[in-house]
mmCIF file of C-alpha atoms and ligand atoms in Angstrom:
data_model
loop_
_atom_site.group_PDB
_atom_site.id
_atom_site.type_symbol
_atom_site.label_atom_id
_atom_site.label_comp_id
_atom_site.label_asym_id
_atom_site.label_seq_id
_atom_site.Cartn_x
_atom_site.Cartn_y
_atom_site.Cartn_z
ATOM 1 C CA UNK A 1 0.000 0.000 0.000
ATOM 2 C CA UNK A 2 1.069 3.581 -0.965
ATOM 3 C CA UNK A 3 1.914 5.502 2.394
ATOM 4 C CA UNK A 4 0.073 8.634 2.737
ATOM 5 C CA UNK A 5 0.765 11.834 1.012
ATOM 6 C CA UNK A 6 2.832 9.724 -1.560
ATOM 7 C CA UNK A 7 2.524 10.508 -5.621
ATOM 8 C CA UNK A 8 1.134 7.637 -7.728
ATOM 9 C CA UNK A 9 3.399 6.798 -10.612
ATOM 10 C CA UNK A 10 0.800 4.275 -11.475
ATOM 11 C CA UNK A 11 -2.433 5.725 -13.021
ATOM 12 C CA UNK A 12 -3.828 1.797 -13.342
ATOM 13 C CA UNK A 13 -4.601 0.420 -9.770
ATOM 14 C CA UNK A 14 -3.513 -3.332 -11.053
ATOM 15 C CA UNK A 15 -4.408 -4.406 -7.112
ATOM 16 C CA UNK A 16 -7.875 -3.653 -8.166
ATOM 17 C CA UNK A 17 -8.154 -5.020 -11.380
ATOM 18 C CA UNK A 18 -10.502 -8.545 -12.115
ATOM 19 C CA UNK A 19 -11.523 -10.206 -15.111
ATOM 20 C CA UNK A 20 -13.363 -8.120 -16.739
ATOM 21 C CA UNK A 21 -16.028 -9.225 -18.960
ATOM 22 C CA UNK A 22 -15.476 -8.746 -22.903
ATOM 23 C CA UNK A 23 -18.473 -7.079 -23.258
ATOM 24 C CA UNK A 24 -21.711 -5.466 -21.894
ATOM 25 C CA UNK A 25 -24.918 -5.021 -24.171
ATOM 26 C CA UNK A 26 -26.732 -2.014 -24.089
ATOM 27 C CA UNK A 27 -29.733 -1.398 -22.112
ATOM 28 C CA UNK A 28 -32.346 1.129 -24.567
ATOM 29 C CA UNK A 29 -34.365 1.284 -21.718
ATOM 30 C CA UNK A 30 -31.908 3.274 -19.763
ATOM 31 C CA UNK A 31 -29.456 4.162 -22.047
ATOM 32 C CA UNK A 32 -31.036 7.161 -23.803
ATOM 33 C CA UNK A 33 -33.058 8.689 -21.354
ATOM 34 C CA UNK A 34 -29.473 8.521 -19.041
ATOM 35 C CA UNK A 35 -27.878 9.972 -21.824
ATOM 36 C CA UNK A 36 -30.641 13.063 -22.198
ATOM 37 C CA UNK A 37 -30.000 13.833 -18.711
ATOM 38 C CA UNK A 38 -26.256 14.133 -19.352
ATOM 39 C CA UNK A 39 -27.155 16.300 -22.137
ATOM 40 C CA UNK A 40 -28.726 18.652 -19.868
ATOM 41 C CA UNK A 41 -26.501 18.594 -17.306
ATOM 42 C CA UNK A 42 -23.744 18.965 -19.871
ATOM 43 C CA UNK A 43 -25.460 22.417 -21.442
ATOM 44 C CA UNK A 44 -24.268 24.422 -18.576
ATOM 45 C CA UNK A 45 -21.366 25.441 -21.064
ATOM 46 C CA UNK A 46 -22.602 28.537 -22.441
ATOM 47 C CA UNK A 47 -21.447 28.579 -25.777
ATOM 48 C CA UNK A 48 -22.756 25.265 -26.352
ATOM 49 C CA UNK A 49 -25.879 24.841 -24.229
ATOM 50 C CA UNK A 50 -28.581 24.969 -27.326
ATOM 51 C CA UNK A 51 -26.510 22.796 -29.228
ATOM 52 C CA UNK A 52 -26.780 20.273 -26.205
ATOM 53 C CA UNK A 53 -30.416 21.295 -25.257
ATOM 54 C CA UNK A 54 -31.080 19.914 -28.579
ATOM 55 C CA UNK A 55 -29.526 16.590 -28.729
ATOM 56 C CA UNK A 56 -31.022 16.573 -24.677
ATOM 57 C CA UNK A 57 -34.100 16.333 -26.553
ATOM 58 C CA UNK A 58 -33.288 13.881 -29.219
ATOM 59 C CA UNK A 59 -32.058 11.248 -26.864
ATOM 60 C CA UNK A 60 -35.392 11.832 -24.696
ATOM 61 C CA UNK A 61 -37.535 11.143 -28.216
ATOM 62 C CA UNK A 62 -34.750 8.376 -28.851
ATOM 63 C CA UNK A 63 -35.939 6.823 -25.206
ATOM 64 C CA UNK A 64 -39.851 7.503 -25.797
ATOM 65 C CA UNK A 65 -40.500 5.937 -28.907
ATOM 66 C CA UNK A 66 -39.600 2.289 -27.669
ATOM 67 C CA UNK A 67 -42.383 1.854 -26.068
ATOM 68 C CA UNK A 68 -44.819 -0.701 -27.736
ATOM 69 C CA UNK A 69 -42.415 -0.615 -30.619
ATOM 70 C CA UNK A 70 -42.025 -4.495 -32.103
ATOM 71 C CA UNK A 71 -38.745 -6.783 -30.818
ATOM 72 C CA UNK A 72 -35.821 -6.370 -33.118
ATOM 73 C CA UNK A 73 -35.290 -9.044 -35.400
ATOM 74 C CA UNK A 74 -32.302 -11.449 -34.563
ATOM 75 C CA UNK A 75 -30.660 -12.941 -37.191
ATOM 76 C CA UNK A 76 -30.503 -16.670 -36.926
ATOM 77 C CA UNK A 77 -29.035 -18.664 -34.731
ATOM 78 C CA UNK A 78 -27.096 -20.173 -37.231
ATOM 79 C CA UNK A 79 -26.003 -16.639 -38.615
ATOM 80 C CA UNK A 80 -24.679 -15.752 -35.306
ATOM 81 C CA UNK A 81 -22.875 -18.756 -34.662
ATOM 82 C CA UNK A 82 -21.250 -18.827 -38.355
ATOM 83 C CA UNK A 83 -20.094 -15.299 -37.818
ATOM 84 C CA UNK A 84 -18.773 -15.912 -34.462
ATOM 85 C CA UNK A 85 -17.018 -18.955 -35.987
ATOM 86 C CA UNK A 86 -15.379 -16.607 -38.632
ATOM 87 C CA UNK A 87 -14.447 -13.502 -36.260
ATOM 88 C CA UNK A 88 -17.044 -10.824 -37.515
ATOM 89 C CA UNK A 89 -19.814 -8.995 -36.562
ATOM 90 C CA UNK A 90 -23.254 -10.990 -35.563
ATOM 91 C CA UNK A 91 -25.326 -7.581 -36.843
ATOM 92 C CA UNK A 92 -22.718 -6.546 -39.057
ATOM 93 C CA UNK A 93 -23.801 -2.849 -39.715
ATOM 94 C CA UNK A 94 -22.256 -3.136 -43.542
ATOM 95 C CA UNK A 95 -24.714 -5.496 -44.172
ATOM 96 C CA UNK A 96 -27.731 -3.973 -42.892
ATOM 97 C CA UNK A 97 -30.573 -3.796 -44.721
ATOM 98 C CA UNK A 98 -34.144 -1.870 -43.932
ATOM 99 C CA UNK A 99 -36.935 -4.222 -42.773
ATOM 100 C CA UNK A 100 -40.618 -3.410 -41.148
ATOM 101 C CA UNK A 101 -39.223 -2.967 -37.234
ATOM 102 C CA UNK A 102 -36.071 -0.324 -38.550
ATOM 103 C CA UNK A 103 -39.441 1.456 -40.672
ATOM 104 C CA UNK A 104 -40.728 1.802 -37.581
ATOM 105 C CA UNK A 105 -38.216 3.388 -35.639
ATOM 106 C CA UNK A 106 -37.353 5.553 -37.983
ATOM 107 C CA UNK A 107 -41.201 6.461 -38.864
ATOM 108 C CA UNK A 108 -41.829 7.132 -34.705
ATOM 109 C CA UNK A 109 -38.513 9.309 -34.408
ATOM 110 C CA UNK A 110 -38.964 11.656 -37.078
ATOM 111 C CA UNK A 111 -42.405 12.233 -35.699
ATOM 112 C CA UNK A 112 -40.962 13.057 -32.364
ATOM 113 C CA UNK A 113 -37.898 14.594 -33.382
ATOM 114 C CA UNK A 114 -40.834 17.093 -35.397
ATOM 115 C CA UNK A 115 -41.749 18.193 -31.600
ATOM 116 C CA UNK A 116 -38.345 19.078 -30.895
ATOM 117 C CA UNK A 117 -37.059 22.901 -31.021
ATOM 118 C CA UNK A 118 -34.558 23.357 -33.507
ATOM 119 C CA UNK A 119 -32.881 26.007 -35.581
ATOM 120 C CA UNK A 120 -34.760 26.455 -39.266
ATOM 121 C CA UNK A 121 -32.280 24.858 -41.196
ATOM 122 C CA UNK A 122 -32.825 21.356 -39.241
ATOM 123 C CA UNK A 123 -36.098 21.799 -38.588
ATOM 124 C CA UNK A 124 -36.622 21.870 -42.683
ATOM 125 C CA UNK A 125 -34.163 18.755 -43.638
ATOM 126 C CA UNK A 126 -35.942 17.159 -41.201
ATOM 127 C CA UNK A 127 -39.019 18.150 -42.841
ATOM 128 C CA UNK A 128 -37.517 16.934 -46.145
ATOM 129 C CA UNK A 129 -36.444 13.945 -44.515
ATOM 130 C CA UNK A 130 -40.074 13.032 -43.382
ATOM 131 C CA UNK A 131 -41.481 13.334 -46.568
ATOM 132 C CA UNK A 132 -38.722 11.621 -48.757
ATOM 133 C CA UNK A 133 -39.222 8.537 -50.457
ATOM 134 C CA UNK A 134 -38.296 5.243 -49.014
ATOM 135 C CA UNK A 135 -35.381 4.659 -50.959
ATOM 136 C CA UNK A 136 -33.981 8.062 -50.345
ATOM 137 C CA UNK A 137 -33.970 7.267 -46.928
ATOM 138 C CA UNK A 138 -32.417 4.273 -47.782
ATOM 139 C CA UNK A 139 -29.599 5.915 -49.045
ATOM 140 C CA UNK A 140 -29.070 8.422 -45.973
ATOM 141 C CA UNK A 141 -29.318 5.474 -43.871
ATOM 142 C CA UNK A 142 -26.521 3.110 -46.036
ATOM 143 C CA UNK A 143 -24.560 6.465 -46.139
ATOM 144 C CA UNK A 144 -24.337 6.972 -41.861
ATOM 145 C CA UNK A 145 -23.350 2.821 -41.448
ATOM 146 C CA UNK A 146 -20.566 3.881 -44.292
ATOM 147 C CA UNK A 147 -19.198 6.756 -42.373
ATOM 148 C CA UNK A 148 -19.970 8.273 -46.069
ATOM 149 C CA UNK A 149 -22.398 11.476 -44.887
ATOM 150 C CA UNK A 150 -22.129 14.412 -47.013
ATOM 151 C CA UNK A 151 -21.271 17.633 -45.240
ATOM 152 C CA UNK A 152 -24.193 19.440 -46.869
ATOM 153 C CA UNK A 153 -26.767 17.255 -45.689
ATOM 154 C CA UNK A 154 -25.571 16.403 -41.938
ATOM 155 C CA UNK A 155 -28.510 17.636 -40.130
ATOM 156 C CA UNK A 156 -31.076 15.256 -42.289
ATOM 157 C CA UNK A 157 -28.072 12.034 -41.256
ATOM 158 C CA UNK A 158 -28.113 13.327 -37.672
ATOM 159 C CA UNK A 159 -31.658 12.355 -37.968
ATOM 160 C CA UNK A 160 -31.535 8.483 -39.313
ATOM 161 C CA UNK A 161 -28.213 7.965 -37.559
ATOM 162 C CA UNK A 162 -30.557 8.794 -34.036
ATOM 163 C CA UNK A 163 -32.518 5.970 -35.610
ATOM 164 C CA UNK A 164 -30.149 4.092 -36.622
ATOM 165 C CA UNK A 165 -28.877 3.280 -32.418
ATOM 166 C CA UNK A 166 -32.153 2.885 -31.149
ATOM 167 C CA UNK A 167 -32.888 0.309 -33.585
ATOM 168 C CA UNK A 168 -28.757 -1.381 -33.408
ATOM 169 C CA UNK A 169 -28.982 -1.401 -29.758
ATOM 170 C CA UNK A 170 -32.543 -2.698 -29.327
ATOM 171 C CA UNK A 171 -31.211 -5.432 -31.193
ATOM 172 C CA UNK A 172 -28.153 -5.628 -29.781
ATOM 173 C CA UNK A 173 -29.534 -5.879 -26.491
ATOM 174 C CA UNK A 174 -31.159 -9.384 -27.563
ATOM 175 C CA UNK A 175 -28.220 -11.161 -28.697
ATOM 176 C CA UNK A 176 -26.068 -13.102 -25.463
ATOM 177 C CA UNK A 177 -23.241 -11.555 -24.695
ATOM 178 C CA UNK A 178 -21.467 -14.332 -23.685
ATOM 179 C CA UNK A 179 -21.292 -15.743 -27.517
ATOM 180 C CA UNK A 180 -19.467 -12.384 -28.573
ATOM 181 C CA UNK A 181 -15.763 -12.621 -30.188
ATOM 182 C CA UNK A 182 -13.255 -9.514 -30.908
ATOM 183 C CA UNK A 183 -13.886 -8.779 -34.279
ATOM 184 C CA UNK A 184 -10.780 -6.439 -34.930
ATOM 185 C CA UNK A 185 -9.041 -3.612 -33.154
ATOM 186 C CA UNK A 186 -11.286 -0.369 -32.929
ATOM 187 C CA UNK A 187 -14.201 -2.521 -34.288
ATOM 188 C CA UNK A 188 -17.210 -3.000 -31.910
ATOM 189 C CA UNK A 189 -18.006 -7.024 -31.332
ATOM 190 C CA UNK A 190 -21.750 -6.510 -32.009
ATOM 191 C CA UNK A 191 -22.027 -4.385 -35.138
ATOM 192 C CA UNK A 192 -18.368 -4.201 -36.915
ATOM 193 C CA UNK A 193 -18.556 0.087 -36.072
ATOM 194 C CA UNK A 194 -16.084 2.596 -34.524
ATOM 195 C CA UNK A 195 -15.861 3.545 -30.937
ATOM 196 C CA UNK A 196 -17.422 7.134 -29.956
ATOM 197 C CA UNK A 197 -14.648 6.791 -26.851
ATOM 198 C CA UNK A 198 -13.538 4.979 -24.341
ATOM 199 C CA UNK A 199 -13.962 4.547 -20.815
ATOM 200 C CA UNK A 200 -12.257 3.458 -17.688
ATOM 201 C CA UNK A 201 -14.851 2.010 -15.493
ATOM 202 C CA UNK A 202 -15.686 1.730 -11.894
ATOM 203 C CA UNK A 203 -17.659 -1.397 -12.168
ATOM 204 C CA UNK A 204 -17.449 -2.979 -9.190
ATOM 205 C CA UNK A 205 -15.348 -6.192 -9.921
ATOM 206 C CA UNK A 206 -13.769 -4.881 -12.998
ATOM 207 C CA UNK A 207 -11.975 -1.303 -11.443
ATOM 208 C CA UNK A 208 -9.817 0.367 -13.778
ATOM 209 C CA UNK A 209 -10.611 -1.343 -17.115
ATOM 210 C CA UNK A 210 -11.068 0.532 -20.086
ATOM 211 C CA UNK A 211 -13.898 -0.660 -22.422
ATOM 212 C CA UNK A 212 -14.663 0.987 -26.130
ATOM 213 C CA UNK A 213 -17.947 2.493 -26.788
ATOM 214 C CA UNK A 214 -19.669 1.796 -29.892
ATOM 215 C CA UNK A 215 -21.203 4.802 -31.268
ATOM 216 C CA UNK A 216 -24.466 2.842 -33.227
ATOM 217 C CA UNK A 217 -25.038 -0.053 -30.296
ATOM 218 C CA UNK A 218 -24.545 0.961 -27.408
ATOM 219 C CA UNK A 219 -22.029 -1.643 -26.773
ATOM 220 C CA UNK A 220 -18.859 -1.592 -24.590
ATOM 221 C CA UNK A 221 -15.869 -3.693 -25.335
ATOM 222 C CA UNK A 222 -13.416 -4.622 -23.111
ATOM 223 C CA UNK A 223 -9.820 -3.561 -24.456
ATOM 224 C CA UNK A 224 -6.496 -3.188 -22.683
ATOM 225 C CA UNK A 225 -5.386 0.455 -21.804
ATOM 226 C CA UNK A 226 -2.322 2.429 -23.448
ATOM 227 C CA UNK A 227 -3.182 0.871 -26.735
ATOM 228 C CA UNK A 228 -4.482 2.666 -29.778
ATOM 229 C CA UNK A 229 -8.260 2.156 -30.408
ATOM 230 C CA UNK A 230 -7.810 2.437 -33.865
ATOM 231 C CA UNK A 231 -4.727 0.759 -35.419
ATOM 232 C CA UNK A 232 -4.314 -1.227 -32.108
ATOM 233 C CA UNK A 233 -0.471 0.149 -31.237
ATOM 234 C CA UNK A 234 0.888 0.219 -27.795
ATOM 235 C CA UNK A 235 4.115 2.520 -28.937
ATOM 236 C CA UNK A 236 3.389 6.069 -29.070
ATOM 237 C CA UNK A 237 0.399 6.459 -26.932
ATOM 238 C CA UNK A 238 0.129 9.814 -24.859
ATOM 239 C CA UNK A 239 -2.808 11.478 -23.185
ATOM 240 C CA UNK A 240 -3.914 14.904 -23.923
ATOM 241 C CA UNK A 241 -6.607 17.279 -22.445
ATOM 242 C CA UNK A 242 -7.410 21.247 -22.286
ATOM 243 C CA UNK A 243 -5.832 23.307 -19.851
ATOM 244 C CA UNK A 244 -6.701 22.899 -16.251
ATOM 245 C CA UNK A 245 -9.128 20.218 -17.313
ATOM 246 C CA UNK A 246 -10.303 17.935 -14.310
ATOM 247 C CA UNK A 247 -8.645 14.637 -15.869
ATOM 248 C CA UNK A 248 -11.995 13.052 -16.467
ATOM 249 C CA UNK A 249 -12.165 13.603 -20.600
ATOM 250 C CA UNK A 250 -9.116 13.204 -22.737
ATOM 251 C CA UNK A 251 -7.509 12.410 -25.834
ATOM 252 C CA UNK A 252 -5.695 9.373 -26.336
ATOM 253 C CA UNK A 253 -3.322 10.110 -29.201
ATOM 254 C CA UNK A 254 -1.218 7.839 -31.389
ATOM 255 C CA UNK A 255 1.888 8.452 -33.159
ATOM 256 C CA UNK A 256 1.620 5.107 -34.938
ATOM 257 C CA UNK A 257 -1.679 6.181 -36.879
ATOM 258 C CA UNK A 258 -1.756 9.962 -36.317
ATOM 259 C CA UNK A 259 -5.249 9.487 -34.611
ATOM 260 C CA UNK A 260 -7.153 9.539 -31.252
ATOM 261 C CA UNK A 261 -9.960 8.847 -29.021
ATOM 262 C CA UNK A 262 -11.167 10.273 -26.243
ATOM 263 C CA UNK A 263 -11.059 8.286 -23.194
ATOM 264 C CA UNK A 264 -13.510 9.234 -20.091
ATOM 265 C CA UNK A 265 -12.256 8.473 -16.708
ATOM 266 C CA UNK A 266 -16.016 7.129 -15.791
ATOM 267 C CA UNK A 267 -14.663 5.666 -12.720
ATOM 268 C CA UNK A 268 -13.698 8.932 -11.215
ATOM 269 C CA UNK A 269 -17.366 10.516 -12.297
ATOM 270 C CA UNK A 270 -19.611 7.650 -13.307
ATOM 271 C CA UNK A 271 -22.171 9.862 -14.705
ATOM 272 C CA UNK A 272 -19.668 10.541 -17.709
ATOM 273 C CA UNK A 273 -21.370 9.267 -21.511
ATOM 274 C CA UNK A 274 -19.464 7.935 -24.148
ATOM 275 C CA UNK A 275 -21.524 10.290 -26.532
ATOM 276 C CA UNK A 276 -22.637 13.164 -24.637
ATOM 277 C CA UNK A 277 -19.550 13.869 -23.139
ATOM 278 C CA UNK A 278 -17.611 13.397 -26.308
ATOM 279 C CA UNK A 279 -20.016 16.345 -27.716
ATOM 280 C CA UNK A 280 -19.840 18.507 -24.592
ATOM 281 C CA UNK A 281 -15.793 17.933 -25.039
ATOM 282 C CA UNK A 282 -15.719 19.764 -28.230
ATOM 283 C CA UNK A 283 -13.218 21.880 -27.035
ATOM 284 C CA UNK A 284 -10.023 19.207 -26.780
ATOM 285 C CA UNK A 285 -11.095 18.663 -30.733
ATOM 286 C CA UNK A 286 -10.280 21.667 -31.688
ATOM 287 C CA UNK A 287 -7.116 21.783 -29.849
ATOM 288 C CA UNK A 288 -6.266 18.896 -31.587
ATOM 289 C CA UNK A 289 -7.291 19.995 -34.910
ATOM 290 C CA UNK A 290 -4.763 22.695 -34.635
ATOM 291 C CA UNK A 291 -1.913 19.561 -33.689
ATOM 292 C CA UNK A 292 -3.070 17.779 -37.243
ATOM 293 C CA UNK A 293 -3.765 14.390 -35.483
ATOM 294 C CA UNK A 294 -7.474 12.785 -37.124
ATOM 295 C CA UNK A 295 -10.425 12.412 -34.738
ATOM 296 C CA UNK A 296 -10.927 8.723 -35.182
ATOM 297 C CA UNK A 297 -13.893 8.099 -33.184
ATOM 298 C CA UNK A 298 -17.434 8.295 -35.039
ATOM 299 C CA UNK A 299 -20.101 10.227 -33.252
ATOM 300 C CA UNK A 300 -23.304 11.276 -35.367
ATOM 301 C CA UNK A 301 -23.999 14.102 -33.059
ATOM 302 C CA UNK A 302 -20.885 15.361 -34.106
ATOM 303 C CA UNK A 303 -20.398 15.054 -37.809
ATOM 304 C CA UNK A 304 -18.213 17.055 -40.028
ATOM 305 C CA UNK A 305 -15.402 17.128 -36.982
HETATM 306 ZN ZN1 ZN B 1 -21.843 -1.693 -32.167
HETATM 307 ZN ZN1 ZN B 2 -3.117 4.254 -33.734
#
């Protein structure tokens, strides 16, 4: 034990650390109406509180419309157990097509989203976006699981990729987690898709891991710390955040791929969220920008940085 008053070379507290499990499903039921709340909390920052007011209110519509809303369709048993067998995704999100349940969804969130107070411009691509035919939809939707949105349509994306996670992690939610595989560094084990961040947890029994968030599920994946989410390095990893930050958001750069990730110390405030915080954290992005390492994580709230 570390006698009083002593520094701590050692930011991981190995003494604490169990086995932690390789992954945790998400929970829709909690997930987005925890995550409007953070929102909220989150728009104290003045110069982005309506930006975060907003999205407040898109996770709440994301959380209300599940209600009486059909199961998710699984694939089949078989399906999951061939692509477990060959090291990929079990709802591989490059694969996706629409059926009647993601309809649905999308149908019951544009109709709430319509209730939500917005600037002009998004109110009319949403508008736009209501009215459009199926397959155009179709496209916006293929184009968000690409990573392929346009910059002069974001706000109509923002609106299927909102969608988009309710539906991926109502499904999600059904499959075992128990059955799930890695599937590839920074790829989520559920869906194939990039982390939105990282987080170092405070689960009781698992202290001190780091899991990845997947920005469409919902999911978190276990994955070691100091080690690039996105090209998997462990040389060249350092830790960045914005002056006189509180250490609970920042960056985990790599000189290997030029990239980063936030990482959220949850553990030390466990009402931290893999997306809203990542929003609300704008700041360390443009910090970075001005450093020329690439934001690797994907967050639909956040496109075009
Ligand atoms: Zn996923
Ligand atoms: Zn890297």
């Amino acid at each position: 034990m570390a006698e009083a008053g002593a520094p701590r070379h050692d930011p991981i507290p190995i003494g604490d650390m169990a086995k932690p499990p390789f992954a945790r499903l998400p929970e829709p039921g909690r997930m987005f109406a925890r995550r409007a709340e953070r929102f909220r909390f989150l728009a104290r920052d003045p110069d982005l509180k309506p930006y975060l007011l907003f999205l407040a209110d898109i996770c709440g519509a994301q959380h209300g419309i599940q209600d009486g809303l059909p199961a998710a369709p699984l694939p089949a048993a078989e399906a999951i157990a061939r692509a477990r067998s060959h090291g990929m995704p079990p709802l591989d999100r490059s694969r996706f097509a629409s059926e009647p349940v993601f309809d649905a969804t999308l149908a019951r969130f544009l109709a709430a989203a319509a209730t939500v107070a917005m600037p002009e411009p998004a109110a009319a691509a949403l508008q736009e976006l209501r009215h459009a035919e199926p397959a155009g939809q179709a496209l916006m939707m293929r184009a968000v699981l690409d990573d392929a949105v346009p910059v002069e349509a974001m706000a109509a994306h923002l609106f299927v990729a909102a969608a988009l996670q309710v539906h991926f992690a109502r499904t999600a939610a059904r499959l075992d987690a128990a059955g799930l595989v890695p599937v590839g560094d920074g790829a989520c084990p559920v869906c194939g898709g990039p982390p939105v961040s990282s987080l170092v947890v405070g689960w009781q029994g698992a202290h001190g891991t780091r899991f990845c968030a997947c920005a469409l599920c919902g999911t978190l994946w276990n994955y070691v710390r100091v080690k690039c989410t996105l090209c998997g390095s462990t040389k060249g990893i350092s830790y960045r955040e914005v002056e006189g930050g509180a250490g609970i958001v920042k960056a985990e750069t790599c000189d290997i791929c030029r990239g980063y990730v936030k990482i959220l110390h949850q553990h030390k405030d466990p009402a931290l969220d893999p997306v809203a915080d990542d929003v609300a954290s704008l700041g360390l992005d443009l910090l970075l920008r001005e450093t020329g390492l690439r934001r690797g994580a994907a967050n639909p709230f956040l496109l075009g940085y």
